[in-house]
Coordinates of C-alpha atoms in Angstrom, one line a residue:
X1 CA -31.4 14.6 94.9
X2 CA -29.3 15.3 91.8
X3 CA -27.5 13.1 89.1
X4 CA -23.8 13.7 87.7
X5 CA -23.6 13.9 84.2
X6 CA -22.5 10.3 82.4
X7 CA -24.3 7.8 84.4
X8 CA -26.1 5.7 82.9
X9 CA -30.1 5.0 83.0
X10 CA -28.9 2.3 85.2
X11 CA -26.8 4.2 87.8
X12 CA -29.5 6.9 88.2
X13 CA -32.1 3.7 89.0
X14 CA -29.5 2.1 91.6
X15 CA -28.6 5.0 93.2
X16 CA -32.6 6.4 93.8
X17 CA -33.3 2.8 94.9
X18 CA -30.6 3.1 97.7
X19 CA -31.2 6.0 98.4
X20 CA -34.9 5.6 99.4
X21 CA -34.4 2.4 101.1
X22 CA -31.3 3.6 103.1
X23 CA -33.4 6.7 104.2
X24 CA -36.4 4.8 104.7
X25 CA -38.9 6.8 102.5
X26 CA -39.3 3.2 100.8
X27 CA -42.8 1.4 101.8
X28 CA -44.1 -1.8 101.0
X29 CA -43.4 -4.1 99.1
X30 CA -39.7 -3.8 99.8
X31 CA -36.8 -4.3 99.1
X32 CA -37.7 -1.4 96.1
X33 CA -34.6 -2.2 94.0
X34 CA -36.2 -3.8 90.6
X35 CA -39.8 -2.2 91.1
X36 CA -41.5 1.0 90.4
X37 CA -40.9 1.8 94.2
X38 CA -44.1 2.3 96.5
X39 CA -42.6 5.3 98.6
X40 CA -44.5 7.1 102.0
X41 CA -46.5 9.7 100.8
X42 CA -47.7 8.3 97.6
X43 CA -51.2 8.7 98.7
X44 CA -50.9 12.5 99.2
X45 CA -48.8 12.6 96.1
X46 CA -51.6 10.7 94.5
X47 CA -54.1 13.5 96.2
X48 CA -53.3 16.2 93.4
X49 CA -54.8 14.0 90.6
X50 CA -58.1 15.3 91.3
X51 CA -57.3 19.0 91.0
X52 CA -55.7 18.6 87.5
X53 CA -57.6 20.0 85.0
X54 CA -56.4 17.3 82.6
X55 CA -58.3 14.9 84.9
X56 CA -61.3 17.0 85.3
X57 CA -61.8 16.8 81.8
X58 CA -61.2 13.2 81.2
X59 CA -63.6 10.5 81.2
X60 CA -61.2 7.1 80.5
X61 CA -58.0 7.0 82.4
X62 CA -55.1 4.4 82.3
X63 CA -53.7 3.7 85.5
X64 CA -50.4 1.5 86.0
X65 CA -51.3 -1.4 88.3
X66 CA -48.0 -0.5 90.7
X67 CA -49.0 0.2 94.4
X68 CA -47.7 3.6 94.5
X69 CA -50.9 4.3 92.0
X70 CA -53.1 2.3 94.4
X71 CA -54.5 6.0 95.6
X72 CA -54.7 7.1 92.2
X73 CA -56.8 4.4 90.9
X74 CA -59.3 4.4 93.7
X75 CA -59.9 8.3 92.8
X76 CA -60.7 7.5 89.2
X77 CA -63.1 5.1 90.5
X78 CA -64.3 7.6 93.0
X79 CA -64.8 10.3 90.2
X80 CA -67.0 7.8 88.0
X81 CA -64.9 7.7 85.9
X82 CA -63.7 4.8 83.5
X83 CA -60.5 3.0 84.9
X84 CA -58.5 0.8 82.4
X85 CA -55.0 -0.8 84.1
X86 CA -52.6 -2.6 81.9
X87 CA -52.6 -6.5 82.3
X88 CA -49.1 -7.5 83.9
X89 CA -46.5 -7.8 81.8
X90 CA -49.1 -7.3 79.1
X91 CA -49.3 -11.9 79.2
X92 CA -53.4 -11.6 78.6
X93 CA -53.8 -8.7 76.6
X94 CA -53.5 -4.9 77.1
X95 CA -55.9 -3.3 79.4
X96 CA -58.5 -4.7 82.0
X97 CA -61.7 -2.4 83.1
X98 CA -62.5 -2.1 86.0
X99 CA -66.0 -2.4 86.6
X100 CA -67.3 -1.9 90.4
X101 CA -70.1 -3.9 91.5
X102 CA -73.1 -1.5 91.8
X103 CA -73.6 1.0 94.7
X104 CA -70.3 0.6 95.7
X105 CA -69.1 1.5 98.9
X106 CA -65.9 3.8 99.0
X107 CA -64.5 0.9 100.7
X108 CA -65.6 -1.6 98.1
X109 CA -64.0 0.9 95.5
X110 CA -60.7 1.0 97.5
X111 CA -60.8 -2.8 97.4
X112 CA -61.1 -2.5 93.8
X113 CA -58.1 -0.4 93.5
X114 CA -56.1 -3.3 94.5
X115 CA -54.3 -5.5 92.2
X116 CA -56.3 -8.2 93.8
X117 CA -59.4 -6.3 93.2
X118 CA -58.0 -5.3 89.8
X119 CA -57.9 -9.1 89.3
X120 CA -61.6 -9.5 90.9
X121 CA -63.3 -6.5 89.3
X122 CA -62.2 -6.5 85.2
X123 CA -63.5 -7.3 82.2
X124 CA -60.7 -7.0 79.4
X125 CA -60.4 -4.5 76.3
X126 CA -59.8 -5.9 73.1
X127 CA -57.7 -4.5 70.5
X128 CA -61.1 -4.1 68.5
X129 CA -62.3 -1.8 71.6
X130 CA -62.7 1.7 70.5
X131 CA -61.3 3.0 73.1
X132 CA -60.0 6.6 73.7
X133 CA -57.7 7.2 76.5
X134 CA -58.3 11.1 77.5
X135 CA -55.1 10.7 80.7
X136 CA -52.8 8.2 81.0
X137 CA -51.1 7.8 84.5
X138 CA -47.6 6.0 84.8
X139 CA -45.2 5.3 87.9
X140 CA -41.0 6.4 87.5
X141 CA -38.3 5.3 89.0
X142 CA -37.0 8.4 88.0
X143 CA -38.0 11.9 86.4
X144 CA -37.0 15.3 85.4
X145 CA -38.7 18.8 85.6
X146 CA -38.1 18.8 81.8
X147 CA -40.8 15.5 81.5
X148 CA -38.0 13.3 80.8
X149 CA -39.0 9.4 82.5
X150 CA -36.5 6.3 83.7
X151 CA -38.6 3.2 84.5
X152 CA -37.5 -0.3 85.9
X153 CA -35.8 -0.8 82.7
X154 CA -38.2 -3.4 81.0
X155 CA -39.8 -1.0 78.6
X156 CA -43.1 -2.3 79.8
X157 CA -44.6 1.5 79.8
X158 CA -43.1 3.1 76.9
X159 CA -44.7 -0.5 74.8
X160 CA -47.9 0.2 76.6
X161 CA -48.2 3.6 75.0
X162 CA -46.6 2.8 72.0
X163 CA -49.4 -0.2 71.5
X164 CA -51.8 2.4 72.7
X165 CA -51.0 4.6 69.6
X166 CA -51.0 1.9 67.7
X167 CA -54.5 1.0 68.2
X168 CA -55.7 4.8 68.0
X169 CA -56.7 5.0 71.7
X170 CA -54.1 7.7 72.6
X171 CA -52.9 10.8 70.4
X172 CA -49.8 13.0 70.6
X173 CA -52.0 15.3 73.1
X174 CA -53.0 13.1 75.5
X175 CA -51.3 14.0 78.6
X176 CA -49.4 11.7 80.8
X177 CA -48.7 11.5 84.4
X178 CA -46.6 9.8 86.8
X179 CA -46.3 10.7 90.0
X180 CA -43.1 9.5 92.5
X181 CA -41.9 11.0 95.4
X182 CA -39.9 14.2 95.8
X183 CA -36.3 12.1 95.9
X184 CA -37.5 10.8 92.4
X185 CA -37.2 14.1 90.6
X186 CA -33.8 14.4 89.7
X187 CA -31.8 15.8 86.4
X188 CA -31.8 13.4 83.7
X189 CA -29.2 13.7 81.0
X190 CA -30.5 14.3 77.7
X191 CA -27.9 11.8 75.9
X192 CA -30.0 9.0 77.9
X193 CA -33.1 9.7 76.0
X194 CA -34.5 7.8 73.3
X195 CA -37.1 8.1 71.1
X196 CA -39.2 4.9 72.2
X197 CA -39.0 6.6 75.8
X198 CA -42.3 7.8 77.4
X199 CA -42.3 11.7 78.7
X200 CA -44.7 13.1 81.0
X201 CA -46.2 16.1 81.0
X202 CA -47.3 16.9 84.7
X203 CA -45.1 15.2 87.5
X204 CA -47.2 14.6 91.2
X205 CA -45.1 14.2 94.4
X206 CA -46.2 14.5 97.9
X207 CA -45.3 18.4 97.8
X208 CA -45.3 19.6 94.6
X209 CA -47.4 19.6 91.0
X210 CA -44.9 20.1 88.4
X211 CA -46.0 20.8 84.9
X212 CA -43.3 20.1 83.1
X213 CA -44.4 22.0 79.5
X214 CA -42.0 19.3 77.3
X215 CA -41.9 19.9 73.9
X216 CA -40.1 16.6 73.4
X217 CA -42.4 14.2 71.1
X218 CA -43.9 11.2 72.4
X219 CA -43.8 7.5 71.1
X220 CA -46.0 7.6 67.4
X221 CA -46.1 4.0 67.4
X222 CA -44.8 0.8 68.2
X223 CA -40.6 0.9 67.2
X224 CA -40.3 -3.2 65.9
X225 CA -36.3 -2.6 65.7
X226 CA -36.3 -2.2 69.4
X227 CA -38.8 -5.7 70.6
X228 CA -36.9 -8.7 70.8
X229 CA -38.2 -12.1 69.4
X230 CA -38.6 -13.4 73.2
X231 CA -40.7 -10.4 74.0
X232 CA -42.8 -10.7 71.3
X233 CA -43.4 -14.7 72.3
X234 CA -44.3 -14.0 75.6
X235 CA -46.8 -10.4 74.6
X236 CA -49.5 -12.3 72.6
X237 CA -51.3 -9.2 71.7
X238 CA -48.4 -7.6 70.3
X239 CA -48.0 -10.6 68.0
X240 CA -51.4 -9.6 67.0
X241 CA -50.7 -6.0 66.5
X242 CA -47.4 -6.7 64.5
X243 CA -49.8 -9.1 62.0
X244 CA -51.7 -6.2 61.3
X245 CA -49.4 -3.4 60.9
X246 CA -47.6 -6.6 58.7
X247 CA -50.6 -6.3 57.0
X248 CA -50.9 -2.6 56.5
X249 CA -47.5 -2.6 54.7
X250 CA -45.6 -1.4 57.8
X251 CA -41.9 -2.3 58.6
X252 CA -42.0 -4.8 61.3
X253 CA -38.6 -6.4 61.7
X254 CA -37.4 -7.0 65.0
X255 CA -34.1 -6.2 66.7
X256 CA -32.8 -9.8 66.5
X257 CA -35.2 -10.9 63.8
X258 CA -32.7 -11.9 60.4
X259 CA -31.9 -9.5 58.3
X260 CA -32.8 -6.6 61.1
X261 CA -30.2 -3.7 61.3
X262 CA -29.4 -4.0 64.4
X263 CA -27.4 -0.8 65.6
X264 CA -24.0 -1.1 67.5
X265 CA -24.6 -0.6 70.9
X266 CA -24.6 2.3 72.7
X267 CA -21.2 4.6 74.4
X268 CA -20.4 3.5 77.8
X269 CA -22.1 5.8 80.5
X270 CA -19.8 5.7 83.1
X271 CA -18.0 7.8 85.1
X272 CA -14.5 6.8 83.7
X273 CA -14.4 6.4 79.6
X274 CA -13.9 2.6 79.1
X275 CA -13.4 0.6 76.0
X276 CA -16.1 -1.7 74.7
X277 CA -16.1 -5.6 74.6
X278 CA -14.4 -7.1 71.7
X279 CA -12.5 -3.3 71.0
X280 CA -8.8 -3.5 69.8
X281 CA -8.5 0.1 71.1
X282 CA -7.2 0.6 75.0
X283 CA -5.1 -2.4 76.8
X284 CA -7.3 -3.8 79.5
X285 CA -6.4 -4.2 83.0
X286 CA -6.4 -7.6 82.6
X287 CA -5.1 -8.0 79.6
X288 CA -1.8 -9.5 81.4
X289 CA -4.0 -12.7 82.4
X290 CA -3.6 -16.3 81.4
X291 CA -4.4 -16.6 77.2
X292 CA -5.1 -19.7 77.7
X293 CA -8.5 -18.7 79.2
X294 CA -11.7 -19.2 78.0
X295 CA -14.0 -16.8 76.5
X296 CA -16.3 -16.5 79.6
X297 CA -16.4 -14.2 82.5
X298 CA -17.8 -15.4 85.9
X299 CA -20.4 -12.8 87.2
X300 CA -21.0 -13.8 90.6
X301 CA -22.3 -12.2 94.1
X302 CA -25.8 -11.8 92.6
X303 CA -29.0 -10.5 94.5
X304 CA -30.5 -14.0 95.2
X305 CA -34.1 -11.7 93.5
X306 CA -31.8 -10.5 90.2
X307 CA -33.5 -11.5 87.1
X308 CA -32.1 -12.9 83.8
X309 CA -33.6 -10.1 81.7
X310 CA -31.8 -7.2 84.7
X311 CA -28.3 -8.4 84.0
X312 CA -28.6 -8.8 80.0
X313 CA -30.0 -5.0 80.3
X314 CA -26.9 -4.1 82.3
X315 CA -24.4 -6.0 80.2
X316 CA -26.3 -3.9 77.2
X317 CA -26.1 -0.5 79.0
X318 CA -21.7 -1.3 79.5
X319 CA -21.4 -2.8 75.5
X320 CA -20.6 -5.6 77.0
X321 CA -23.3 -7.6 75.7
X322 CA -22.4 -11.5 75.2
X323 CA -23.1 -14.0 72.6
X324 CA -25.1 -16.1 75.1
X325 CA -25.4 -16.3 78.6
X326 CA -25.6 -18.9 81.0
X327 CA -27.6 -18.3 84.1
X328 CA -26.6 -20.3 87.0
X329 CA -29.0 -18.7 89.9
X330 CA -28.9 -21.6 92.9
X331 CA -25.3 -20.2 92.4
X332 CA -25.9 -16.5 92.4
X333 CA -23.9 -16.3 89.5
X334 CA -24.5 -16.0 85.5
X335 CA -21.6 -16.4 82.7
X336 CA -22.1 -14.7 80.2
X337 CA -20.1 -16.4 77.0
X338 CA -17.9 -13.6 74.1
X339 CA -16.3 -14.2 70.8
X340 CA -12.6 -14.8 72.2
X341 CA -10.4 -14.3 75.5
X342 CA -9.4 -10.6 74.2
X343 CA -13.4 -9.9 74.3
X344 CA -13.9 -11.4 77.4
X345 CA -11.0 -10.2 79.0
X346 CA -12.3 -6.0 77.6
X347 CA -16.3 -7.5 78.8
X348 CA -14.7 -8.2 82.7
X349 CA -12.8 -5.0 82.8
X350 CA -15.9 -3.2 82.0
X351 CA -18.1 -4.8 84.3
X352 CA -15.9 -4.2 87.1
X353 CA -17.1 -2.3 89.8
X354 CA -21.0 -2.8 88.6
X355 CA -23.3 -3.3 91.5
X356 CA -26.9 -4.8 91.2
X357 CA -29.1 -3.5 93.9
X358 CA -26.9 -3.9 97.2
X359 CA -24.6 -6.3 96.1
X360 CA -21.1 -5.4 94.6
X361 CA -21.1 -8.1 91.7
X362 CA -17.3 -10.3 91.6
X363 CA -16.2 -10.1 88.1
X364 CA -13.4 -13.0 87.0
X365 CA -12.6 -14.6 83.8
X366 CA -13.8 -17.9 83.3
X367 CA -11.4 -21.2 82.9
X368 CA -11.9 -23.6 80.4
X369 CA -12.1 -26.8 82.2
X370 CA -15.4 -24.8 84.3
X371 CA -17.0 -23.6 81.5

């Protein structure tokens, strides 16, 4: 499965999503559009773990709590070795151990593999642990042979590691795996990758072990310019990791913190070269509209599963990110709110065409009496 060059992170996540639910390689939980997708086969692709030397050698491994790296987890446990799994969404802290009741059964570790057993059979790590990661294990919606990794798009992997560094339980040789199915795999542009983004260094599918040898740096730390105020209220161990690199004499402004430099966002990855929101460059195709209307745009025809944070990340990825937002989801619809009619009018020719999951989003500009 190959990419064309000038999609977006975004296209290339839609467009794997499709394609293994419309070929049926997806596998519970389903639909797999918004997920780290469980895929058939992730068990055998899981199976090459063991025979890594990387994981010979290591005696604590981080595992993603995902399904596809259900198999993955159970053969850490297997190996007696130590298994740490990131709490979800990071809401109680960073990593859970797993701890398996004594004598467990192969069965009773499987059990623990779970994400109910994960739940059943943890204590948690504190950010005083001294912990030292030797393999860290990560799922993809998308990778390349070069190492280089796409995710969901919530950044929840790349902060892991990042607060990983930060807390001295990972170094810049610690290898990293993910392991997807053979669709997964695909050429990734290098324009799309940034330097908060994760690499991996070994890549496990139901066929193949790829050692992908990238030179490419990894995180060194947590990047403040790039988390949000609203993730950092909802991540209350990050709040306790910003206080002490505060305290260490870091730089820990945040991307929409006051007095942040926040940069401009990024070029347009589409297939057609479009002008950005708010530009005075190109006439839009509907520039010809009604001046009298407001400066809205009615984004409707949503996946009744779509989440706020899913279109914001796709109205960054277009540069047609709003000043606010209003989400109207009984409605399957979100308005997302710009400086004037001319910016609106540039954010709606911009977002036409954009599809979320299965659904072709309608795109119209908003009246004033509605909005």
């Amino acid at each position: 499965m190959e990419t064309q060059e000038g999609v977006s992170k975004q296209s290339i996540r839609e467009r794997i999503w499709d394609y293994m639910e419309s070929h049926d390689i997806a596998d519970f939980p389903r639909p797999v559009h918004h997920r780290i997708p469980n895929f058939k086969g992730a068990a055998q692709a899981a199976g090459h773990l063991p025979h890594l030397q990387a994981f010979r050698v290591a005696r604590t491994i981080k595992v993603n709590p995902d399904t596809p790296q259900r198999n993955a987890r159970f053969l850490v446990l297997e190996s007696k070795k130590t298994l740490l799994v990131p709490t979800p969404r990071l809401r109680t802290g960073l990593f859970n151990k797993i701890t398996p009741p004594p004598g467990a059964t192969r069965d009773i570790l499987r059990k623990c593999a779970t994400s109910q057993g994960v739940r059943n059979f943890s204590v948690p790590v504190g950010l005083d642990s001294s912990v030292l990661v030797d393999l860290v294990v990560v799922g993809s919606v998308a990778v390349s042979e070069k190492g280089w990794r796409i995710g969901k798009g919530e950044g929840y992997a790349d902060l892991e590691y990042a607060m990983m560094v930060s807390m001295g339980a990972v170094h810049k040789g610690t290898p990293v795996v993910t392991i997807v199915h053979d669709c997964q795999v695909v050429d990734i542009p290098e324009a799309l990758v940034e330097d908060h983004d994760l690499t991996v260094d070994y890549i496990l599918t139901p066929t193949r072990v790829i050692t992908t040898g990238c030179a490419r740096p990894k995180p060194t730390g947590i990047m403040w310019s790039k988390v949000s105020c609203e993730m950092l209220t909802k991540i209350p161990v990050l709040r306790n990791l910003r206080e002490r690199e505060k305290q260490a004499g870091k730089d820990v402004t945040l991307r929409d913190e006051p007095g942040s430099q926040q940069p401009a966002p990024g070029p347009i990855r589409r297939p057609q070269d479009r002008p950005q929101a708010g530009s005075r460059g190109s006439r839009s195709p509907l520039q010809g509209a009604d001046t009298q209307l407001a400066a809205t745009v009615c984004v409707g025809n949503l996946p009744f599963n779509t989440r706020v944070r899913e279109l914001k990340r796709a109205l960054q990825e277009l540069g047609a990110v709003p000043l606010r937002l209003t989400w109207q989801g009984p409605q399957h619809r979100a308005v997302p709110h710009y400086t004037d009619s001319a910016a609106a009018q540039q954010a709606a020719s911009l977002l036409q065409g954009l599809r979320l999951g299965a659904n072709a989003l309608r795109v119209s500009l908003g009246q004033q009496r509605d909005m």
